[in-house]
Coordinates of C-alpha atoms in Angstrom, one line a residue:
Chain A
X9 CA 1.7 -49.7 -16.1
X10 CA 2.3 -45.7 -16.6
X11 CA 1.1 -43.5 -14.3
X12 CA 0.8 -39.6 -15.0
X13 CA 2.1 -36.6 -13.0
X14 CA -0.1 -33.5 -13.7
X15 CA 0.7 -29.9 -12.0
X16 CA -1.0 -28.8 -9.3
X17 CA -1.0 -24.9 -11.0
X18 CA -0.1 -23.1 -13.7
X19 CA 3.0 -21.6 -13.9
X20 CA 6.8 -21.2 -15.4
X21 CA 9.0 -24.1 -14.5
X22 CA 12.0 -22.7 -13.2
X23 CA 13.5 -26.0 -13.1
X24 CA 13.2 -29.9 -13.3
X25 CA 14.5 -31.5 -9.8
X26 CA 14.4 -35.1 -12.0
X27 CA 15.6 -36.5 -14.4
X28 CA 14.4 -39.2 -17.2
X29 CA 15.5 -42.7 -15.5
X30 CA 15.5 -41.2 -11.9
X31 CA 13.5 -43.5 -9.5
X32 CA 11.5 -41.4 -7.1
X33 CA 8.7 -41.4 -4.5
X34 CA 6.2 -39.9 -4.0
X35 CA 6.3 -36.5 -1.4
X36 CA 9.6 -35.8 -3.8
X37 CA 10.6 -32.4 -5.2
X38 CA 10.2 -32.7 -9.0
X39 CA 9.3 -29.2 -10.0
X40 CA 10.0 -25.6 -9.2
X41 CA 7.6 -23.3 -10.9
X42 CA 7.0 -19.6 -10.5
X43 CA 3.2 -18.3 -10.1
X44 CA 2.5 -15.0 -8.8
X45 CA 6.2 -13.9 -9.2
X46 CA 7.1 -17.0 -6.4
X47 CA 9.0 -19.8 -6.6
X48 CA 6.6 -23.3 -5.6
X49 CA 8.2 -26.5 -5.2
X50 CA 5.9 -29.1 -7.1
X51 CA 6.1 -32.3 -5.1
X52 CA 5.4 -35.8 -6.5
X53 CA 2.0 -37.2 -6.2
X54 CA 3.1 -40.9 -7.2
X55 CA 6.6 -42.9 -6.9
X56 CA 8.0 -44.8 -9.7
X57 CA 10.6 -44.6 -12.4
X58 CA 11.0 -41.7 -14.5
X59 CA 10.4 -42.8 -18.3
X60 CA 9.6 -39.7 -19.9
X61 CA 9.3 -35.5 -18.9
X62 CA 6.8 -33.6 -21.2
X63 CA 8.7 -30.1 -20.0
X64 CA 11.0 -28.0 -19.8
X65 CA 13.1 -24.8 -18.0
X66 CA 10.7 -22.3 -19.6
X67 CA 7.7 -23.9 -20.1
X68 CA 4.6 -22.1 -19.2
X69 CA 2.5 -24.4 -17.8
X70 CA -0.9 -25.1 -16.9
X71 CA -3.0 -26.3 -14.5
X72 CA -3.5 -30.5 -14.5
X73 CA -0.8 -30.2 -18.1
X74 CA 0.9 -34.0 -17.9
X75 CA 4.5 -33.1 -17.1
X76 CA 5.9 -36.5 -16.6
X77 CA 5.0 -39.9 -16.5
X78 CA 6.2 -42.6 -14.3
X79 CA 6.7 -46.5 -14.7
Chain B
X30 CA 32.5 34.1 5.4
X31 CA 28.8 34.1 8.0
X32 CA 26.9 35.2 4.9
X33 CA 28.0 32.1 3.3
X34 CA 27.1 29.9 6.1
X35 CA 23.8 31.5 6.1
X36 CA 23.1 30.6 2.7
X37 CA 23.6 26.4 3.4
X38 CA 21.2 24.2 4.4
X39 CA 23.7 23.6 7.6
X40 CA 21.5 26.7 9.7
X41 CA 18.4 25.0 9.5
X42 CA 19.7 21.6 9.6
X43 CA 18.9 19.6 13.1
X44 CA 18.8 16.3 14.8
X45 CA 15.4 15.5 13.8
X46 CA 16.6 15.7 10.0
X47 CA 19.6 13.7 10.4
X48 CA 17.4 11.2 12.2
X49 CA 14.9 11.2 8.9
X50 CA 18.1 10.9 6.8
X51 CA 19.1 7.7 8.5
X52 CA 15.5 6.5 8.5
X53 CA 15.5 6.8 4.6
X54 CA 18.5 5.4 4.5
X55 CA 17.3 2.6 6.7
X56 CA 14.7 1.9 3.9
X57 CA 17.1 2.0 0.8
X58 CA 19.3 -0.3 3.0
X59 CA 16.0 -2.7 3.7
X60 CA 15.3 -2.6 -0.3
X61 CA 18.5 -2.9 -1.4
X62 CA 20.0 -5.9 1.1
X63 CA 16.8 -7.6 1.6
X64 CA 14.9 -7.1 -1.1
X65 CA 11.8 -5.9 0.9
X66 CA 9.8 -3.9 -1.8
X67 CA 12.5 -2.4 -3.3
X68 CA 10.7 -0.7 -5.8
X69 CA 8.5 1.7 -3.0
X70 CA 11.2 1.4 -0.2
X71 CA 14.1 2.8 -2.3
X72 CA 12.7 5.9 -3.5
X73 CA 10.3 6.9 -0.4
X74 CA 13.7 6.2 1.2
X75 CA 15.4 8.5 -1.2
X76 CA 12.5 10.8 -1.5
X77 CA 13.1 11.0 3.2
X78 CA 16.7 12.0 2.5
X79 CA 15.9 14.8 0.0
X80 CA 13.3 16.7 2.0
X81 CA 15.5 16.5 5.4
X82 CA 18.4 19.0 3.6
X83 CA 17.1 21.9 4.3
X84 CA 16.6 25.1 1.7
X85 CA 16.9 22.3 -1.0
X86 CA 13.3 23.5 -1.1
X87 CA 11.7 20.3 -3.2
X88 CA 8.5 20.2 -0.7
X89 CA 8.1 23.7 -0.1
X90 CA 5.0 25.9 0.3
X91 CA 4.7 29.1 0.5
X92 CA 2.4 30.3 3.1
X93 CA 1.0 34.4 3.3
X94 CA 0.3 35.3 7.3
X95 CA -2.4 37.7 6.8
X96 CA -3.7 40.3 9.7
X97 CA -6.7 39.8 10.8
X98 CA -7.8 43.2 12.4
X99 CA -6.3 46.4 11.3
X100 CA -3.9 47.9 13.4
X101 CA 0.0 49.0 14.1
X102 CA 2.9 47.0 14.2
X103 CA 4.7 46.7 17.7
X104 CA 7.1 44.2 17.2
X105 CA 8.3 41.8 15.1
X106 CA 8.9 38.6 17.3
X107 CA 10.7 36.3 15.5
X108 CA 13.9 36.8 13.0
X109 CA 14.4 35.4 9.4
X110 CA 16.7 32.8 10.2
X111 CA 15.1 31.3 12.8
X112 CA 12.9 27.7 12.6
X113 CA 9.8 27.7 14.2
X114 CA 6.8 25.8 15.3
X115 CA 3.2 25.4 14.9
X116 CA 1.4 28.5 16.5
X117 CA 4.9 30.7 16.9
X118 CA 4.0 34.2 17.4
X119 CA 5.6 36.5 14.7
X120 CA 4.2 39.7 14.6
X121 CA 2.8 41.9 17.5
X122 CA 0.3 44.5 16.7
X123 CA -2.3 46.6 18.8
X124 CA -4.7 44.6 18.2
X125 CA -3.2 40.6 18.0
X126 CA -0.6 38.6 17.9
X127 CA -0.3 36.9 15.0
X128 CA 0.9 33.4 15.0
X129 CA 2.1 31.0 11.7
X130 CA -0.3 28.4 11.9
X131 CA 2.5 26.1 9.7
X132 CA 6.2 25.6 11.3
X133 CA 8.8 27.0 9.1
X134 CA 10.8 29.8 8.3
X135 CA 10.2 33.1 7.3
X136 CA 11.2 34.1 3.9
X137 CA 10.3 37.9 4.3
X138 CA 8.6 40.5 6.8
X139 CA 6.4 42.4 4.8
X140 CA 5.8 45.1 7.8
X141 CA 7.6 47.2 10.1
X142 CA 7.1 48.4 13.7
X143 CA 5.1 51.6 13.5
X144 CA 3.3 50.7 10.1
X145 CA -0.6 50.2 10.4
X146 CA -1.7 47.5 8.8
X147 CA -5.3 46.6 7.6
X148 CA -7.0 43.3 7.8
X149 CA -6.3 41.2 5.0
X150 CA -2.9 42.4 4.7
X151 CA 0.2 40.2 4.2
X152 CA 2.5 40.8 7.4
X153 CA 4.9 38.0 6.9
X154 CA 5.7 35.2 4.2
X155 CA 6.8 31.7 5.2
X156 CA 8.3 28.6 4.0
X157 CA 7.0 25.6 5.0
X158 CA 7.2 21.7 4.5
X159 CA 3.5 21.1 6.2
X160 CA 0.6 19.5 4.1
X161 CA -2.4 21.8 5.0
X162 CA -6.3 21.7 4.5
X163 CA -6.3 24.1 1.5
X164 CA -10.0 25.4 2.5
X165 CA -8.6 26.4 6.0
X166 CA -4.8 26.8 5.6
X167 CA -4.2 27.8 2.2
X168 CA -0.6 27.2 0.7
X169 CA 1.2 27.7 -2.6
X170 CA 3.3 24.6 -4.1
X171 CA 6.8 25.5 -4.7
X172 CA 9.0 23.1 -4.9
X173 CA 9.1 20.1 -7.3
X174 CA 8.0 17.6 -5.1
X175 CA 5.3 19.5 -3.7
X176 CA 4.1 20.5 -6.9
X177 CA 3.2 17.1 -7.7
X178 CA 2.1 16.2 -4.3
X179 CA -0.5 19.1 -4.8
X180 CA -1.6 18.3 -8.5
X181 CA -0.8 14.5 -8.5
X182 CA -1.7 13.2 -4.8
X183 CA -4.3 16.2 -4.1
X184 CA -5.8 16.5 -6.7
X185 CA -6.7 12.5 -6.8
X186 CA -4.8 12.1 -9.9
X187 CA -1.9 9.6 -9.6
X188 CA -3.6 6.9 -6.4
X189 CA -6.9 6.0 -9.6
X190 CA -4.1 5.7 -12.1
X191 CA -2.2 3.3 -9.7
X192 CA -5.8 1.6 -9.5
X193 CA -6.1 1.5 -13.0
X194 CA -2.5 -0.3 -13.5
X195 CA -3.5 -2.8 -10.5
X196 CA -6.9 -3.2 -12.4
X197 CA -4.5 -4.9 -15.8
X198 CA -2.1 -6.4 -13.2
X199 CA -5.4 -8.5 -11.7
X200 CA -6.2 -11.3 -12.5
X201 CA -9.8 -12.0 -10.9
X202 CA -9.9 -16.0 -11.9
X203 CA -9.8 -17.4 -9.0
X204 CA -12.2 -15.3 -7.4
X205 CA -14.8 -15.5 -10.1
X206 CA -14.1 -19.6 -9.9
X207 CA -15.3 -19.4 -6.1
X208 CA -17.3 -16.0 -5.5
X209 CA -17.8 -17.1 -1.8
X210 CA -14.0 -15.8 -0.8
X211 CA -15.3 -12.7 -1.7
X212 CA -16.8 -12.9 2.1
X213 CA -13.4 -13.4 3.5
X214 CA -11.9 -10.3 1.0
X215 CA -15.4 -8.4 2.7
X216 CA -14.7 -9.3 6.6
X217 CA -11.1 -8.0 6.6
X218 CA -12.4 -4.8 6.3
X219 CA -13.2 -5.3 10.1
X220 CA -9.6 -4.5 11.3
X221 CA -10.4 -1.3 9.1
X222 CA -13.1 -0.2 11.1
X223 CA -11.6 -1.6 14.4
X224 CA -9.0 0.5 13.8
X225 CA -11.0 3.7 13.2
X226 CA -12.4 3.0 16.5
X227 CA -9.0 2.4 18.3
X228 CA -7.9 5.8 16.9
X229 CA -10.8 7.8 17.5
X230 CA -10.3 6.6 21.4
X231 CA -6.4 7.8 21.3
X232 CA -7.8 11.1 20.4
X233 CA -7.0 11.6 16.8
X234 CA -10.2 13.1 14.5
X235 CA -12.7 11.3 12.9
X236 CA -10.8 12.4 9.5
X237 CA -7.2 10.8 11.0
X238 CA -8.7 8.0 12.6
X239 CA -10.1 7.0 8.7
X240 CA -6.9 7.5 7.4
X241 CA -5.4 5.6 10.0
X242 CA -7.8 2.8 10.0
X243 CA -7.5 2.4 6.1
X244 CA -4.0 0.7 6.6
X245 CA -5.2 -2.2 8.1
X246 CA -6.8 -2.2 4.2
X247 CA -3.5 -2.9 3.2
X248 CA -3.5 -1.3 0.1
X249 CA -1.2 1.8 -1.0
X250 CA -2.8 3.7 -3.1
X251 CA -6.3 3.5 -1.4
X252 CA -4.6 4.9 1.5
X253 CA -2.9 7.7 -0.2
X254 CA -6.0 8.7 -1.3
X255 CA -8.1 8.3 1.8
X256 CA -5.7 10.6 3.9
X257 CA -5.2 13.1 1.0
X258 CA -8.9 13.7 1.0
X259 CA -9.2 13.7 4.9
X260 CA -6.0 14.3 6.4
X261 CA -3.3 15.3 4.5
X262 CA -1.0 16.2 7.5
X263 CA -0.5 12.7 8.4
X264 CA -0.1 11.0 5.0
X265 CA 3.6 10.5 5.4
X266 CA 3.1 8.6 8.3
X267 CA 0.0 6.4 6.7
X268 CA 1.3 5.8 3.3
X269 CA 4.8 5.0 5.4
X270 CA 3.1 2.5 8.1
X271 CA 1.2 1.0 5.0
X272 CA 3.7 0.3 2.3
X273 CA 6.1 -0.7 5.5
X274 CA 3.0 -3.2 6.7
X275 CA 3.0 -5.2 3.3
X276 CA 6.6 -5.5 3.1
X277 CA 6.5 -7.1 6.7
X278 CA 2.9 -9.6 5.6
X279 CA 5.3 -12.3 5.9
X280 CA 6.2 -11.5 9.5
X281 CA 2.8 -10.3 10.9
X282 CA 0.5 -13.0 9.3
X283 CA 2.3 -16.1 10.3
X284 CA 1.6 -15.7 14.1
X285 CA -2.0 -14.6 13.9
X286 CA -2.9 -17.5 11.6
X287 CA -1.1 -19.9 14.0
X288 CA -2.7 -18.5 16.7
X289 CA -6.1 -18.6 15.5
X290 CA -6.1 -22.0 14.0
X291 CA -5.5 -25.7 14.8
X292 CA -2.7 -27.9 12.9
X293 CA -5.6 -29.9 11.6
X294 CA -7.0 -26.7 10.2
X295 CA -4.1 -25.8 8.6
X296 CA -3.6 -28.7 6.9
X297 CA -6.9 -29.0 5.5
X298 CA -7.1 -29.9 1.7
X299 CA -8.2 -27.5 -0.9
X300 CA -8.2 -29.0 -4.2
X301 CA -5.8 -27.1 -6.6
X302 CA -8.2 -27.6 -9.6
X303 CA -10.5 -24.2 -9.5
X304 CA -13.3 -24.3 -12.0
X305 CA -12.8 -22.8 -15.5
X306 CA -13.9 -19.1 -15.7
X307 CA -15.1 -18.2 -19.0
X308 CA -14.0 -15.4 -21.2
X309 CA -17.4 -13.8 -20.9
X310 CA -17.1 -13.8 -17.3
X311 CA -14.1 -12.3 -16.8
X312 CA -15.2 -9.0 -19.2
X313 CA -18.7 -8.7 -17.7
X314 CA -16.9 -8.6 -14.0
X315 CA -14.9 -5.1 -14.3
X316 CA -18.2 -4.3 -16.2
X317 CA -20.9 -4.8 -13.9
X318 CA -19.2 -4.8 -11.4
X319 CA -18.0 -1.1 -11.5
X320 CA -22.0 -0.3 -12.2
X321 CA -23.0 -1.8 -8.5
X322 CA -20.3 -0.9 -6.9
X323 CA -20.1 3.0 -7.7
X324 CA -24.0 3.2 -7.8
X325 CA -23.7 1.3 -4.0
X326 CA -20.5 3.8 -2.8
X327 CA -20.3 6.0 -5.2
X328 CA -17.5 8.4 -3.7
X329 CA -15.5 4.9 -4.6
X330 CA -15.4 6.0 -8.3
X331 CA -12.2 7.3 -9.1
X332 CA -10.7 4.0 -7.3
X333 CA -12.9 1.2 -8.8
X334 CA -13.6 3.0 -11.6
X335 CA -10.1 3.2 -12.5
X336 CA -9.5 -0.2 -11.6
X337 CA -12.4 -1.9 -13.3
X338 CA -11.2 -0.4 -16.7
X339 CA -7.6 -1.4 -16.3
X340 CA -9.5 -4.7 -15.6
X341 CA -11.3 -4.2 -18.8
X342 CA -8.3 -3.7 -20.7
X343 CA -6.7 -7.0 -19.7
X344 CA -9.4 -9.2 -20.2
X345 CA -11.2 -8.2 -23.4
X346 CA -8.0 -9.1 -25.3
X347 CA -8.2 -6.6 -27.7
X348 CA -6.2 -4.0 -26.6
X349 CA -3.3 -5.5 -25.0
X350 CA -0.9 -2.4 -25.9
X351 CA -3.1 -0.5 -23.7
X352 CA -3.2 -3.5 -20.8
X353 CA 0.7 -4.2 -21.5
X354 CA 1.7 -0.6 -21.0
X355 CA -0.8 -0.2 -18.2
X356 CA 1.1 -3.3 -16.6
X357 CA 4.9 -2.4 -17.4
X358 CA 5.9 1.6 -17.8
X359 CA 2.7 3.6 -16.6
X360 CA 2.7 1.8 -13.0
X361 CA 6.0 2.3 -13.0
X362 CA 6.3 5.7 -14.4
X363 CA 3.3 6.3 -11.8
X364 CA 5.3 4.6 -8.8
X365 CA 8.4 7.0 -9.2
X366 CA 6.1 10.1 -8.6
X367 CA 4.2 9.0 -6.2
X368 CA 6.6 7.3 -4.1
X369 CA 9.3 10.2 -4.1
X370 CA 6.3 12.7 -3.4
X371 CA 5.2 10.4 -0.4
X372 CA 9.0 10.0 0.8
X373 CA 9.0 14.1 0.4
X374 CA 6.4 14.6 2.8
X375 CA 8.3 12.9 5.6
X376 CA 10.4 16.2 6.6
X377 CA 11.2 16.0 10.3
X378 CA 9.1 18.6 11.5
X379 CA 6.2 16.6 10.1
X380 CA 7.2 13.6 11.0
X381 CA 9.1 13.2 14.3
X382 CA 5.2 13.6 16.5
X383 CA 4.1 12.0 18.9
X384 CA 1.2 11.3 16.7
X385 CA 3.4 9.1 14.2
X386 CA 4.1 6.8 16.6
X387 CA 0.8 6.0 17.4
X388 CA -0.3 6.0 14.1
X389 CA 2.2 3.4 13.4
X390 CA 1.2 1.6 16.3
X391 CA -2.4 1.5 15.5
X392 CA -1.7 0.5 11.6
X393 CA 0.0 -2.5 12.6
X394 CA -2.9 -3.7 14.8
X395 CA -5.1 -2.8 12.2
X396 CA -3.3 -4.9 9.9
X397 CA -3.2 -7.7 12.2
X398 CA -6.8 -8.0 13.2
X399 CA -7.8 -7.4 9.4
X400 CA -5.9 -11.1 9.0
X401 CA -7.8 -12.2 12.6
X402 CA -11.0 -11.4 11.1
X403 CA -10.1 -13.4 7.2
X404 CA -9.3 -16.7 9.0
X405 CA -12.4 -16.5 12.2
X406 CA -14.4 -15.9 9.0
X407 CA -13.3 -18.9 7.4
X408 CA -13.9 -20.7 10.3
X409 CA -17.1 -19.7 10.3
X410 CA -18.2 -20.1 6.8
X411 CA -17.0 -23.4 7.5
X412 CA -19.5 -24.3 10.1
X413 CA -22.0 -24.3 6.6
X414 CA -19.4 -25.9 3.6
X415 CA -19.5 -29.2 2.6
X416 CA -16.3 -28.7 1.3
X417 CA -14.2 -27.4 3.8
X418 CA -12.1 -24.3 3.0
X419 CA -8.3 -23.9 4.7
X420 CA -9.1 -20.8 7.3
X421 CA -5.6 -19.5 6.3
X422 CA -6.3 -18.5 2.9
X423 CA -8.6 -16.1 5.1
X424 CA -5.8 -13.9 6.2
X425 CA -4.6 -13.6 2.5
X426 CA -8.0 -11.2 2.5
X427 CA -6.0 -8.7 3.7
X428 CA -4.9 -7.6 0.3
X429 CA -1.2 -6.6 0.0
X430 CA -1.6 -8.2 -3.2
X431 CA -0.1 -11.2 -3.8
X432 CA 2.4 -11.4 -1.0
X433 CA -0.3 -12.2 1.8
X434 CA -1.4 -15.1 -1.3
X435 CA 2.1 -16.3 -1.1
X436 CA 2.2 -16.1 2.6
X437 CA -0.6 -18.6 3.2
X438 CA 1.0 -20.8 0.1
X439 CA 4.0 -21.4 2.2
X440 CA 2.6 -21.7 5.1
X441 CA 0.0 -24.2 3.3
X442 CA 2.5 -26.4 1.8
X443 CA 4.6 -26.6 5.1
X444 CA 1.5 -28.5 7.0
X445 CA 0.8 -30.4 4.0
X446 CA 3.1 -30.8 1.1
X447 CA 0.0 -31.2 -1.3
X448 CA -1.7 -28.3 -0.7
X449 CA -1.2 -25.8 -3.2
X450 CA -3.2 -23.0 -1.7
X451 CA -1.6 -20.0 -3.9
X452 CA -4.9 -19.8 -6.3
X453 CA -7.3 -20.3 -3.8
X454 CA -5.8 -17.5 -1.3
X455 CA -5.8 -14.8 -4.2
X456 CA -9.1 -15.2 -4.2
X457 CA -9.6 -13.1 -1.2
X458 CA -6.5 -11.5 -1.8
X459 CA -8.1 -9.8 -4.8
X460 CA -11.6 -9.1 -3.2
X461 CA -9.8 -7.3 -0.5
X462 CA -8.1 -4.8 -2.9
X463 CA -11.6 -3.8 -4.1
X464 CA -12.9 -4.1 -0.5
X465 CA -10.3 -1.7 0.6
X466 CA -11.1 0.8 -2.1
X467 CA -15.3 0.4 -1.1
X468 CA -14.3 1.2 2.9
X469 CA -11.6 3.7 1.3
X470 CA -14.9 5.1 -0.6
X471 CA -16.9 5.2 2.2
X472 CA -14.8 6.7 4.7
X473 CA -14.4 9.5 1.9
X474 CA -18.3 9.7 1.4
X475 CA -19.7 10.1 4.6
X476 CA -16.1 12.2 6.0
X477 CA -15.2 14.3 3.2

């Protein structure tokens, strides 16, 4: 079963901390993003394996957008 | 070889400027090596240095002592190169003494022993670096940085444009998406008023102890504006203590909101998700609310008006040059002048009182008890919410927009790693701008 990693807030992702295949658990970093001209570590809601990341450096996100899902 | 001397800046020059010049310096070093506001500190820094060389002349005024009763001259009391004080007698006639009220230096006597004199008459000229009430103290701007003190700080001109540029830098989202945090935006405006109060009991006037109180407001421009209108003497030391303030949020807000709250309150969850605020909503805001606002306070209007259509421009989405230049070159374009003209106020002899001190003092209590009053409020407001609301994102209502936001974010995420509290804090962070401008505006109204 897939489970879904949305953002807590909208923002630019400064950079993935993951990477597709990584195993991880959840309280991990995953994310930087940059709100309000700060960095904010995004931290994993849910462990699992890494099968696919919807983003990239760049990205403007927004709030509750599906940036990775987890198997 | 002495006629050259007399001619550098090195006769007037004296400890209390070279103590200014390493002060600015102390701010360029503070913006430059730690990045604290480096786009105020490094040119009120720079703006210090300029002012303390003396004869470079960039904040001078030039002051006319007039006789006031007709009479002869006896003696003139003070010579042309000499600095002086406040109340320095320079001319002795029959019938007064007639003292500068502005420290300076005399550019010219106008009289000579044995002349009469009638009243009205210019005995002396002097150059000063004092900021005066115009209506009792008139002056003449001569210099470049006291030209657009005069006509840009003054004359209200350059603090509303700030406002307007804030107005298109704001976003007011996440305050429309929960209108109570307005309250916590409102009760900061205690340490305003506590403030006032503390001042008025050191002494100062009912016009300094408004200017002083406003820091605790945390908001630059509102500041700048407050003192221009009621005491322009001690705007240096304001607009200083107040731009200095918000660059040190992130050292004076920590230790009030730990003191003030449990662990278990600062970990309490706020969830991210803040509801959707419409298009409408956000262009009706700067809208109706400038209408209440100015009708309520209406000596608030060159702040909030300002602000509200800067507002305007950013949400209505159809004039985004206007909001995009209002939000890149016009703040900044706006920021050079009035940060050089504020840094050009701090010559020593306005500066180095025993009055600066103590407004500095006060400012940062003002400051702090502006954050003790956001999070006891929260604490209170949650005594009625369902929902409880983190009491933290309470001290973000001291506005310093968005650094005290950020502030409580870190703080936030370090008792809970899930709380994202950055949306919910500039809530009140954004309320407290306009809050400061409303006290700003009333201090003005019923002082000015």
């Amino acid at each position: 079963m897939s489970k879904e990693i949305a953002t807590p807030m909208a923002g630019k992702v400064v950079s993935i901390l993951v990477n597709e295949g990584d195993t991880i658990q959840e309280d991990d970093e995953i994310l930087l993003l940059e709100a309000m001209k700060m960095e904010t570590t995004v931290y994993a809601t849910d462990g699992g394996k890494v099968k696919k990341i919807n983003i990239k450096s760049g990205d403007r996100i927004e709030e509750d957008d599906i940036v990775m899902i987890l198997e | 070889m002495l006629f050259g001397l007399l001619e550098t800046g090195f006769v007037y020059f004296y400890w209390g400027n070279l103590l200014m010049i390493l002060l600015g310096g102390g701010l360029i070093f503070l913006g430059i090596a730690k990045k604290m506001e480096p786009l105020l500190l490094i040119p009120i820094g720079f703006g210090i240095i300029l002012v303390n060389l003396p004869l470079g002349g960039l904040m001078d005024y030039r002051y006319e002592l007039t006789a006031q009763r007709s009479g002869v001259v006896q003696e003139i009391v003070i010579d042309e190169t000499t600095r002086f004080a406040e109340g320095t007698a320079i001319v002795r006639t029959n019938a007064e003494i007639l003292q500068s009220p502005v420290h300076g230096r005399l550019t010219s006597i106008e009289v000579q022993p044995g002349q009469n004199v009638g009243a009205g008459d210019v005995v002396a000229v002097i150059i000063t670096t004092m900021q005066t009430d115009q209506s009792v103290i008139p002056t003449e701007p001569i210099g470049l940085l006291s030209r657009l003190f005069a006509y840009g700080i003054m004359w209200h001109i350059l603090p509303p444009l700030i406002f307007l540029s804030l107005g298109a830098l704001t976003n007011f989202a996440p305050m429309l998406a929960n209108p109570r945090v307005m309250l916590l935006g409102a009760a900061t405006q205690f340490g305003v008023y506590f403030a006032f109060f503390i001042s008025l009991f050191f002494g100062f006037s009912f016009e300094e102890a408004a200017s002083i109180g406003i820091i605790g407001g945390a908001e630059g421009p509102t500041t700048i504006f407050v003192t221009a209108t009621l005491a322009p003497h001690i705007i240096g030391a304001t607009a200083v203590a107040c731009y200095s303030y918000m660059a040190m949020v992130p050292l004076i807000l920590p230790p009030v909101i730990n003191l003030l709250t449990t662990k278990k309150e600062r970990q309490i969850y706020m969830k991210p998700k803040l509801r959707p605020v419409s298009k409408l909503e956000k262009i009706l805001f700067p809208i109706v609310g400038a209408i209440i606002v100015i009708l309520l306070v209406p000596s608030s209007a060159p702040l909030i008006g300002c602000f509200m259509v800067g507002n305007l421009f950013r949400e209505c989405g159809v004039v985004d040059r206007l909001a995009e230049t209002a939000q890149t070159s016009f703040v900044d374009i706006l920021t050079i002048f009035i940060t050089l003209t504020i840094g050009g106020t701090m010559a020593a002899e306005n500066f180095i009182t025993v009055s600066t001190l103590s407004i500095l003092v006060i400012g940062v209590i003002s400051f702090a008890s502006a954050a003790a009053a956001g999070v006891l409020f929260a604490k209170f407001m949650n005594l009625f919410l369902k929902e409880k609301i983190n009491p933290m994102i309470g001290a973000a209502g001291v506005s310093a927009v968005p650094m005290a936001a950020r502030v409580v974010h870190v703080m936030g995420q370090k008792e809970n790693k899930k709380n994202y509290l950055l949306m919910h804090a500039m809530g009140p962070n954004v309320a407290a701008a306009i809050g400061a401008a409303i006290a700003g505006g009333v201090f003005v109204g019923v002082l000015g």
